XYZ file of C-alpha atoms in Angstrom:
692
model
C 68.068 61.337 115.852
C 69.332 64.250 117.932
C 67.140 67.324 118.270
C 68.286 70.388 116.308
C 70.020 73.083 118.354
C 67.773 75.856 119.560
C 68.469 79.450 118.604
C 68.882 81.575 121.708
C 68.142 85.247 122.078
C 71.049 87.297 120.800
C 72.858 89.370 123.469
C 72.998 93.151 123.289
C 76.821 93.238 123.335
C 77.266 91.129 120.205
C 79.086 93.678 118.000
C 82.559 95.185 117.948
C 82.877 98.923 117.348
C 83.412 99.554 113.640
C 85.756 102.552 114.057
C 88.041 100.760 116.504
C 87.921 97.708 114.242
C 89.164 99.892 111.401
C 92.074 101.064 113.542
C 92.839 97.394 114.210
C 92.964 96.888 110.439
C 95.485 99.697 110.049
C 97.468 98.137 112.897
C 97.679 94.971 110.770
C 99.047 97.070 107.899
C 101.633 98.417 110.334
C 102.489 94.882 111.405
C 103.525 94.150 107.812
C 105.964 97.061 108.035
C 107.413 95.494 111.184
C 107.700 92.038 109.584
C 111.396 91.379 108.908
C 110.501 88.647 106.405
C 109.119 91.312 104.053
C 111.524 93.003 101.589
C 112.764 96.288 102.990
C 111.154 98.704 100.517
C 107.891 96.768 100.787
C 108.008 97.472 104.522
C 108.545 101.162 103.783
C 105.573 101.007 101.398
C 103.324 99.674 104.174
C 104.369 102.614 106.352
C 103.270 104.955 103.552
C 99.966 103.096 103.177
C 99.348 103.301 106.931
C 99.842 107.066 106.792
C 97.435 107.595 103.871
C 94.871 105.259 105.429
C 94.892 107.201 108.692
C 94.483 110.509 106.854
C 91.328 109.265 105.157
C 90.005 107.783 108.408
C 90.193 111.193 110.068
C 88.831 113.081 107.052
C 85.744 110.865 106.845
C 85.047 108.687 109.874
C 86.312 110.938 112.664
C 84.816 113.947 110.864
C 81.439 112.203 110.808
C 81.588 111.413 114.518
C 82.527 115.011 115.314
C 79.650 116.325 113.256
C 77.207 114.094 115.117
C 78.649 115.150 118.456
C 78.567 118.860 117.624
C 75.022 118.768 116.242
C 73.755 116.945 119.308
C 72.778 113.772 117.461
C 72.901 111.131 120.206
C 73.110 108.262 117.712
C 74.962 105.432 119.392
C 77.023 102.872 117.564
C 75.928 99.258 117.303
C 78.044 98.464 120.375
C 76.286 101.199 122.383
C 78.934 103.956 122.376
C 78.058 107.626 121.930
C 80.051 109.712 119.408
C 81.986 111.312 122.289
C 82.905 107.920 123.774
C 84.037 106.673 120.383
C 86.150 109.766 119.776
C 87.846 109.361 123.160
C 88.781 105.749 122.398
C 89.918 106.641 118.896
C 92.197 109.380 120.268
C 93.963 106.995 122.638
C 94.313 104.176 120.117
C 95.400 106.429 117.257
C 98.132 108.129 119.312
C 99.547 104.728 120.270
C 99.547 103.620 116.629
C 101.153 106.860 115.420
C 103.976 106.473 117.924
C 104.509 102.848 116.886
C 104.370 103.891 113.241
C 107.058 106.543 113.730
C 109.242 104.330 115.894
C 109.045 101.534 113.317
C 110.510 103.900 110.757
C 113.079 105.539 113.046
C 114.268 102.412 114.843
C 113.791 99.663 112.249
C 113.300 100.759 108.643
C 115.606 103.776 108.503
C 118.661 101.990 109.982
C 118.112 99.052 107.617
C 117.815 101.358 104.609
C 121.129 102.963 105.545
C 122.786 99.543 105.264
C 121.767 99.633 101.590
C 122.992 103.229 101.126
C 119.484 104.724 101.152
C 119.423 107.616 103.619
C 117.138 110.386 104.811
C 119.342 112.981 106.469
C 119.121 116.313 108.280
C 120.767 119.549 107.131
C 123.414 119.239 109.843
C 124.462 115.851 108.411
C 125.509 117.318 105.052
C 129.024 118.378 104.108
C 129.792 121.825 102.728
C 129.703 120.940 98.986
C 126.268 119.315 99.361
C 124.990 122.279 101.366
C 126.196 124.715 98.730
C 124.570 122.738 95.929
C 121.261 122.459 97.809
C 121.363 126.147 98.703
C 121.545 126.897 94.991
C 118.662 124.503 94.380
C 116.676 126.268 97.092
C 117.372 129.699 95.607
C 116.449 128.652 92.070
C 113.502 126.299 92.625
C 112.025 126.648 96.110
C 112.498 130.230 97.301
C 110.490 131.786 94.428
C 107.347 129.764 95.259
C 107.405 130.285 99.042
C 105.063 132.810 100.616
C 105.743 133.446 104.306
C 102.551 134.700 105.947
C 102.938 136.893 109.023
C 100.381 137.133 111.810
C 99.896 140.570 113.366
C 97.097 143.127 113.742
C 97.234 143.812 110.001
C 97.538 140.157 108.957
C 95.021 137.627 110.319
C 95.987 134.023 110.890
C 96.232 132.425 107.446
C 94.028 129.634 106.168
C 95.791 126.258 106.510
C 94.749 123.821 103.778
C 94.029 120.223 104.710
C 96.956 117.760 104.669
C 99.447 120.498 103.728
C 102.803 120.464 105.494
C 103.636 123.744 107.228
C 106.325 125.411 109.257
C 105.260 127.432 112.286
C 107.953 130.069 112.800
C 108.619 132.576 115.581
C 110.742 135.579 114.589
C 111.931 138.610 116.562
C 112.605 142.157 115.504
C 116.161 142.838 116.755
C 115.374 146.548 117.126
C 112.099 146.524 119.046
C 112.443 143.002 120.430
C 108.854 142.176 119.443
C 108.169 138.523 118.641
C 105.909 137.537 115.752
C 104.424 134.296 114.414
C 104.625 133.376 110.735
C 103.553 130.385 108.705
C 105.444 128.950 105.736
C 103.701 126.355 103.602
C 105.924 123.542 102.321
C 105.197 123.349 98.571
C 103.393 120.181 97.509
C 104.192 120.523 93.799
C 107.861 119.594 94.206
C 109.268 116.340 95.613
C 109.027 116.118 99.395
C 112.372 114.336 99.599
C 115.148 116.251 97.845
C 117.828 114.041 96.290
C 121.279 115.080 97.454
C 123.410 113.247 94.855
C 123.910 114.823 91.455
C 124.340 111.390 89.894
C 120.912 109.727 90.040
C 122.485 106.388 89.013
C 124.840 106.406 91.996
C 124.875 103.435 94.359
C 123.862 105.736 97.179
C 120.522 107.557 97.450
C 120.539 110.351 100.018
C 117.492 112.527 100.628
C 116.876 115.723 102.559
C 113.262 116.447 103.578
C 112.053 119.632 101.904
C 111.002 121.146 105.222
C 114.599 120.717 106.434
C 115.879 122.586 103.400
C 113.405 125.426 103.955
C 114.164 125.555 107.683
C 117.859 125.925 106.962
C 117.104 129.019 104.848
C 114.425 130.740 106.909
C 116.734 133.699 107.378
C 116.372 134.347 103.635
C 112.596 134.546 104.043
C 112.736 136.825 107.078
C 115.627 139.110 106.210
C 116.631 141.377 109.062
C 114.750 139.328 111.660
C 115.964 136.761 114.183
C 114.463 133.270 113.730
C 113.817 132.004 117.252
C 112.135 128.682 116.589
C 110.381 126.678 113.901
C 108.285 123.530 114.013
C 106.438 121.373 111.481
C 102.675 120.890 111.684
C 99.836 119.534 109.583
C 96.061 119.935 109.721
C 93.467 117.363 108.653
C 90.063 118.759 107.707
C 86.590 117.309 107.334
C 86.450 116.116 103.717
C 83.158 114.219 103.813
C 80.882 115.726 101.183
C 77.219 116.365 101.869
C 75.591 116.942 98.499
C 71.966 118.003 98.661
C 70.548 116.041 95.742
C 67.614 117.860 94.227
C 66.031 116.778 91.002
C 65.758 120.437 89.960
C 69.502 121.072 90.266
C 72.315 119.767 88.120
C 74.178 117.175 90.227
C 77.469 117.999 88.545
C 77.169 121.663 89.489
C 76.088 120.818 93.039
C 79.093 118.537 93.444
C 81.521 121.112 92.110
C 80.189 123.585 94.667
C 80.680 121.056 97.470
C 84.213 120.257 96.298
C 85.055 123.944 96.664
C 83.615 123.880 100.185
C 85.623 120.774 101.098
C 88.813 122.859 101.198
C 87.353 124.843 104.073
C 86.051 121.996 106.205
C 86.644 122.295 109.954
C 89.844 120.791 111.404
C 89.545 117.280 112.831
C 93.230 116.628 113.625
C 96.375 118.638 114.264
C 99.648 116.745 113.787
C 102.702 118.354 115.320
C 106.323 117.385 115.766
C 106.809 116.058 119.292
C 109.522 118.702 119.745
C 107.072 121.603 119.369
C 107.185 124.090 122.215
C 104.193 124.462 124.512
C 103.507 128.099 123.662
C 103.664 127.395 119.900
C 101.178 124.545 120.303
C 98.859 126.751 122.341
C 98.944 129.396 119.608
C 98.025 126.851 116.928
C 95.227 125.387 119.026
C 93.775 128.833 119.589
C 94.057 130.121 116.038
C 92.945 126.888 114.351
C 90.191 126.297 116.916
C 91.356 122.745 117.529
C 90.496 120.809 120.657
C 93.612 119.636 122.572
C 92.252 116.073 122.327
C 92.635 116.308 118.538
C 96.400 116.875 118.708
C 98.609 114.002 117.553
C 102.283 114.266 118.487
C 104.575 112.636 115.955
C 108.188 111.588 116.576
C 110.353 112.282 113.531
C 108.958 113.001 110.086
C 105.323 113.992 109.655
C 103.405 112.325 106.819
C 105.364 109.217 105.956
C 103.411 108.832 102.712
C 106.576 110.457 101.292
C 108.158 106.995 101.526
C 106.520 106.223 98.168
C 109.457 108.210 96.771
C 111.864 105.654 98.186
C 109.717 102.813 96.911
C 110.096 104.239 93.389
C 113.860 103.610 93.530
C 115.146 101.012 91.084
C 116.263 98.623 93.807
C 114.632 95.281 92.860
C 116.601 93.430 95.532
C 114.627 95.362 98.171
C 111.180 94.636 96.709
C 108.897 91.719 95.991
C 109.810 89.764 92.888
C 108.167 91.357 89.887
C 105.558 89.418 87.972
C 103.655 89.921 84.743
C 99.936 89.085 84.864
C 99.184 86.205 82.547
C 96.551 86.230 79.827
C 93.698 83.944 80.845
C 94.020 80.732 78.782
C 90.478 81.194 77.451
C 91.519 84.381 75.653
C 94.563 83.134 73.774
C 95.571 80.354 71.422
C 99.286 80.131 71.940
C 100.561 83.655 71.259
C 97.462 84.651 69.280
C 94.750 86.697 71.016
C 91.305 85.180 70.726
C 88.036 86.982 70.168
C 86.364 87.627 73.521
C 82.954 87.159 71.904
C 83.900 83.796 70.390
C 85.237 82.683 73.760
C 82.095 83.684 75.665
C 79.860 81.893 73.161
C 81.655 78.736 74.259
C 81.059 79.385 77.971
C 81.589 81.725 80.919
C 85.059 82.910 81.946
C 86.095 83.848 85.485
C 89.081 86.202 85.704
C 91.051 86.685 88.906
C 93.109 89.871 88.969
C 95.967 90.669 89.266
C 96.954 87.086 88.509
C 94.908 87.143 85.277
C 95.709 90.153 83.130
C 93.087 92.920 83.149
C 94.327 94.395 79.872
C 93.938 91.128 77.924
C 90.544 90.253 79.406
C 88.203 93.010 80.650
C 89.947 95.866 78.847
C 90.147 93.830 75.641
C 86.421 93.034 75.992
C 85.561 96.754 75.883
C 88.155 97.570 73.215
C 86.992 94.762 70.932
C 83.394 95.858 71.433
C 84.340 99.434 70.464
C 86.062 98.260 67.268
C 83.583 95.522 66.252
C 81.190 96.697 63.473
C 78.571 94.179 64.679
C 78.353 95.752 68.142
C 75.326 98.008 68.423
C 75.617 99.300 71.990
C 77.922 99.419 75.008
C 76.650 100.282 78.483
C 79.035 100.563 81.419
C 79.269 101.849 84.979
C 82.384 103.831 85.927
C 83.061 104.334 89.642
C 86.813 104.932 89.624
C 89.180 104.750 86.685
C 92.759 105.772 85.972
C 94.217 109.056 84.770
C 94.969 107.712 81.281
C 92.097 105.273 80.976
C 92.024 102.944 77.955
C 88.465 102.056 79.000
C 87.336 105.676 78.591
C 89.268 105.912 75.306
C 87.477 102.804 74.016
C 84.063 104.207 74.929
C 84.896 107.433 73.092
C 86.037 105.458 70.039
C 82.797 103.472 70.099
C 80.664 106.614 70.273
C 82.591 108.248 67.448
C 82.056 105.091 65.369
C 78.312 105.543 65.715
C 77.580 102.975 68.414
C 75.102 103.671 71.183
C 77.292 104.185 74.240
C 76.006 104.780 77.764
C 78.382 105.503 80.642
C 77.123 105.872 84.168
C 79.795 108.004 85.820
C 79.484 108.066 89.612
C 80.332 111.646 90.477
C 80.175 110.921 94.213
C 83.038 108.405 94.296
C 84.854 109.714 97.368
C 88.114 111.577 96.606
C 87.706 110.810 92.878
C 84.940 113.359 92.355
C 87.082 115.849 90.436
C 88.510 113.169 88.142
C 85.058 111.756 87.433
C 83.698 115.210 86.561
C 86.541 115.439 84.030
C 85.684 112.022 82.555
C 81.994 112.873 82.381
C 82.638 116.016 80.370
C 85.147 114.300 78.096
C 82.705 111.481 77.355
C 79.843 113.897 76.744
C 81.911 115.860 74.221
C 82.513 112.607 72.298
C 78.801 111.849 72.053
C 78.564 109.292 74.877
C 75.273 109.313 76.773
C 76.493 110.147 80.284
C 74.230 109.714 83.289
C 74.967 110.188 86.972
C 72.763 107.535 88.539
C 69.880 107.800 90.954
C 69.083 110.525 93.449
C 70.182 109.477 96.933
C 72.141 106.417 95.785
C 75.733 105.862 94.711
C 76.224 103.518 91.779
C 79.023 101.271 93.008
C 78.406 98.156 90.881
C 81.022 97.100 88.316
C 79.026 96.142 85.230
C 79.419 96.291 81.448
C 76.901 95.214 78.801
C 77.684 94.787 75.091
C 74.839 94.288 72.594
C 75.923 92.596 69.358
C 74.115 91.747 66.136
C 74.884 88.158 65.109
C 72.944 87.314 61.968
C 69.268 87.500 62.814
C 70.057 87.311 66.547
C 70.843 89.957 69.104
C 73.266 88.589 71.692
C 74.269 90.289 74.955
C 77.730 89.924 76.481
C 78.332 90.932 80.087
C 81.011 91.622 82.640
C 80.226 91.804 86.360
C 83.106 92.275 88.741
C 84.263 93.182 92.203
C 86.814 95.833 91.166
C 86.865 99.120 89.288
C 87.548 99.495 85.579
C 91.010 100.788 86.385
C 94.017 99.163 84.662
C 96.441 100.555 87.263
C 94.725 99.270 90.396
C 93.964 96.000 88.588
C 97.696 95.250 88.920
C 97.610 95.906 92.681
C 94.109 94.899 93.821
C 92.874 91.327 94.053
C 89.484 91.128 92.306
C 87.141 88.693 90.599
C 85.205 89.241 87.358
C 82.673 87.112 85.485
C 82.485 87.433 81.707
C 79.403 85.752 80.283
C 76.900 85.564 77.431
C 74.248 83.902 79.632
C 70.910 85.293 78.322
C 69.273 85.712 81.741
C 72.217 87.783 83.015
C 72.103 89.881 79.855
C 68.378 90.491 80.380
C 69.025 91.458 83.998
C 71.757 93.934 83.085
C 69.521 95.442 80.420
C 66.832 95.944 83.066
C 69.358 97.369 85.516
C 70.641 99.947 83.037
C 67.032 100.945 82.375
C 66.735 101.578 86.126
C 69.957 103.595 86.138
C 69.224 105.705 83.065
C 65.435 105.977 83.067
C 62.437 105.785 85.348
C 62.167 102.014 85.772
C 61.488 100.931 89.342
C 62.343 97.243 88.949
C 63.432 95.562 92.199
C 63.640 91.864 91.307
C 65.946 90.111 88.864
C 66.411 86.642 87.429
C 70.087 85.931 88.048
C 71.347 88.926 90.036
C 71.069 90.270 93.559
C 70.812 94.057 93.334
C 71.054 96.513 96.237
C 69.472 98.485 97.798
C 66.550 96.042 97.635
C 67.996 92.627 96.988
C 71.504 91.950 98.289
C 70.849 91.887 102.031
C 67.566 90.053 101.598
C 69.179 87.557 99.214
C 72.086 86.861 101.572
C 69.897 86.469 104.681
C 67.410 84.215 102.863
C 70.225 81.929 101.775
C 71.647 81.862 105.307
C 68.189 80.822 106.562
C 68.153 78.070 103.940
C 71.472 76.770 105.273
C 69.940 76.769 108.758
C 66.967 74.760 107.472
C 69.310 72.249 105.822
C 71.273 71.903 109.069
C 68.047 71.089 110.904
C 67.430 68.353 108.358
C 70.841 66.900 109.185
C 72.322 67.792 105.799
C 75.840 69.137 105.197
C 75.981 72.934 105.339
C 78.438 75.782 105.542
C 78.937 79.419 104.675
C 82.162 80.972 103.407
C 82.379 84.739 102.963
C 85.175 86.977 101.686
C 84.666 90.750 101.994
C 86.450 93.986 102.759
C 84.138 94.841 105.655
C 81.480 93.032 107.700
C 79.385 95.536 109.659
C 75.710 95.090 108.741
C 73.813 93.941 111.842
C 71.169 91.952 109.955
C 73.764 89.929 108.077
C 75.831 89.426 111.240
C 72.750 88.297 113.196
C 71.916 85.785 110.469
C 75.433 84.350 110.859
C 74.927 84.134 114.622
C 71.680 82.205 114.065
C 73.465 79.921 111.618
C 76.232 79.256 114.140
C 73.685 78.437 116.836
C 72.069 75.983 114.405
C 75.406 74.245 113.881
C 76.256 75.772 110.499
C 80.017 76.433 110.190
C 80.684 80.010 109.059
C 84.129 80.986 107.768
C 84.838 84.668 107.131
C 87.831 86.309 105.458
C 87.702 90.072 105.989
C 90.369 92.558 104.985
C 89.283 95.510 107.088
C 86.430 96.122 109.529
C 84.635 93.313 111.301
C 81.893 93.990 113.851
C 81.080 90.285 114.301
C 82.353 88.553 117.455
C 83.509 85.008 116.616
C 84.052 81.978 118.852
C 81.681 83.183 121.612
C 80.141 80.152 123.394
C 76.429 79.873 122.745
C 76.539 82.603 120.140
C 79.248 82.125 117.545
C 81.402 79.147 118.443
C 80.983 77.873 114.859
C 82.248 81.126 113.315
C 85.882 81.867 112.483
C 87.155 85.203 111.174
C 90.561 85.721 109.609
C 92.247 88.568 107.773
C 94.804 88.246 104.974
C 97.025 91.149 103.940
C 99.927 91.083 101.549
C 101.538 92.609 98.467
C 98.123 92.810 96.779
C 95.115 94.485 98.352
C 92.487 91.765 98.918
C 89.413 93.412 97.391
C 87.070 90.736 96.034
C 83.679 90.036 97.619
C 82.246 86.557 97.319
C 80.127 84.136 99.292
C 79.621 80.373 99.083
C 76.582 78.614 100.527
C 77.773 75.034 100.756
C 74.473 73.336 101.489
C 72.845 74.723 98.367
C 76.209 74.879 96.552
C 75.747 78.474 95.410
C 78.619 80.856 94.702
C 78.016 84.603 94.384
C 80.492 87.365 93.487
C 79.944 91.106 93.301
C 80.681 94.643 94.370
C 78.918 94.765 97.753
C 80.517 94.752 101.162
C 78.317 93.823 104.102
C 77.851 97.427 105.265
C 74.857 99.734 105.640
C 76.023 102.108 102.931
C 76.502 99.277 100.419
C 73.260 97.487 101.148
C 70.991 100.532 101.709
C 72.460 103.523 99.870
C 74.200 102.096 96.823
C 73.439 100.256 93.618
C 75.402 97.032 94.051
C 75.290 93.839 92.009
C 76.086 90.254 92.904
C 75.936 87.487 90.326
C 75.802 83.735 90.778
C 78.688 81.758 89.287
C 77.166 78.499 88.134
C 79.684 76.756 85.862
C 81.283 73.907 87.891
C 84.720 74.617 86.390
C 84.520 78.198 87.619
C 83.105 77.358 91.036
C 85.990 74.906 91.415
C 88.390 77.847 90.975
C 86.497 79.801 93.651
C 86.621 76.796 95.983
C 90.374 76.497 95.467
C 90.749 80.162 96.421
C 88.552 79.728 99.499
C 90.466 76.590 100.503
C 93.752 78.484 100.300
C 92.341 81.360 102.386
C 91.035 78.963 105.035
C 94.033 76.603 105.118
C 95.264 76.409 108.759
C 98.813 76.929 107.456
C 97.973 80.167 105.590
C 99.563 83.248 107.089
C 96.831 85.505 108.453
C 95.392 87.126 111.573
C 92.560 85.419 113.436
C 89.950 87.397 115.359
C 89.419 86.375 118.977
C 86.195 86.824 121.024
C 87.801 89.710 122.933
C 88.540 91.632 119.723
C 92.264 90.831 119.590
C 93.715 89.811 116.232
C 96.216 86.970 116.722
C 98.878 86.173 114.107
C 98.441 82.680 112.702
C 99.862 80.099 112.377
C 102.020 80.093 115.470
C 105.788 80.326 115.256
C 107.403 77.070 114.266
C 104.435 75.876 112.217
C 104.360 75.362 108.480
C 103.403 78.674 106.852
C 101.793 79.228 103.449
C 101.340 82.580 101.721
C 97.908 82.760 100.083
C 98.906 85.261 97.413
C 102.068 83.341 96.536
C 99.883 80.233 96.204
C 97.555 82.079 93.824
C 100.541 83.315 91.809
C 101.846 79.756 91.538
C 98.485 78.298 90.502
C 97.723 80.943 87.902
C 101.242 80.769 86.531
C 100.887 77.019 86.094
C 97.461 77.444 84.470
C 98.797 80.019 82.028
């Protein structure tokens, strides 16, 4: 018998930089926009997603690095880079991506759209009748809301709100010859792209950017002055909240105060049109106190998130084929809906969104619980939900019907804080017991517990998922959810809600892994068990699907597994700090990334030696494992684990279209040209359609 492989010391340079890895992820989003096999408006959509992604990256990640640099915190990243070194690399990489992003639109997408009579034009491209009509539109709808702000000794430089689109204008007094600077904010409460055609059902769809319309009428704003030049610019500000959580202060009030401060965060990026004059740029840098390294020059339109307007066009031939999520077979008998409670008494159900309908599974679970006279209590965590949430409506109905309803509303859900404050107050007014979680921790888990009286028995029904209770994103995000009446899981969720709402300090559970104490430890212990099985000569393997893989302890456990001969297969949507395929370190590890029409969002792990499948809300990141309440649950039913294995097999199929991570950090498209290519999401659509 051969001796087991020895585990070598792990090298210091064993991690990729997480921020640069994120930029690589957004580059993969951009690659979808460049992919000519994608429908044209889907490509435009990916350009819009790239733009929004990059905004958030600067508002949070770059802002955090700048804060550490400015405060003198010499905290180096896992790959040994200082904040300043990371910012320098980000600047170079981001500028390259922005130029590619703009050129993809200008040179590829825009010309193709014009072939289908969808155009974005300049003022000079319009004929006289269109100009006259748009001038009237400007006078009636735009001019009244514009406020040109002059800069002179009596008027200080105006505050520029984050992500607003602005015109920097130089005007001259024809009498004295004195030149002045003025700023005009482009309104964000009217469509960015102004439709030129009167007939909205016309075969053509021509749009004029709003800033073009305003620029063409600047003389109306500065009557009697000469307009010398005008340029578009945009500022991104630090939007990362720092709430000082004190038990003696109302968290809701503290958060509202911080949200007001967010508007005035320091600038972290200045986007300017690449045609901006040097002296205008120097003025903006000086007045906004922006470092020249934080300037991003953009060819063409700034902020291509406006392309969502084009995506809203009724042009089905330019989009993916529409599909209607199917009701999971367990919840219907022919055309007749089936009681969720009756179904779960027969066994667990695994739902896979968006292929399985959210509204006829998870949403129906909460709605039936709200309407059922035998239900005594509903307890649920809400991290993000939609503007018109049927889940919130159901909880309100349940409370008004006299049920005990507890909603843990996570006020600190980034960029959804204001919406969650609204939900919290609405639920409180209806009599729902609203709590905000634990001091110092975000509650990120996706859990619901229903307590039902059934004769002389109290039975608990549970949902634990990987995605938010949001019907809108459930049609766009790929997620997994387990619905179960398993008593041990019900006991665990009861204990967890006692932790969230009371003073319980429970750290161990029967059937769940719960962060911040249990997820990392549970994962690493199971990796070590796979290593032990490999040393015994038994079959082993680890398969992981996550959004991000950054946590050093988890990564190091995978390295040790690889050195012990355990195959490790990773599917990661976004950031990956692990270096695969490195001889002596990770030659048994493969990492691939799958992007498509749906956002791959589920987190699950399979330990093949022990044959354990776990699903839950946690990514393998410090914030998830140390500073959040996260839940992972074991899926035990063989029929359900078979479904998870089928999904894993499709993800890992050599023919599946993906990107594979190389030891040098490069993401290579796979499979190679000329090979048979499968689309994982199309395969899931086919399988779930057949099952339904």
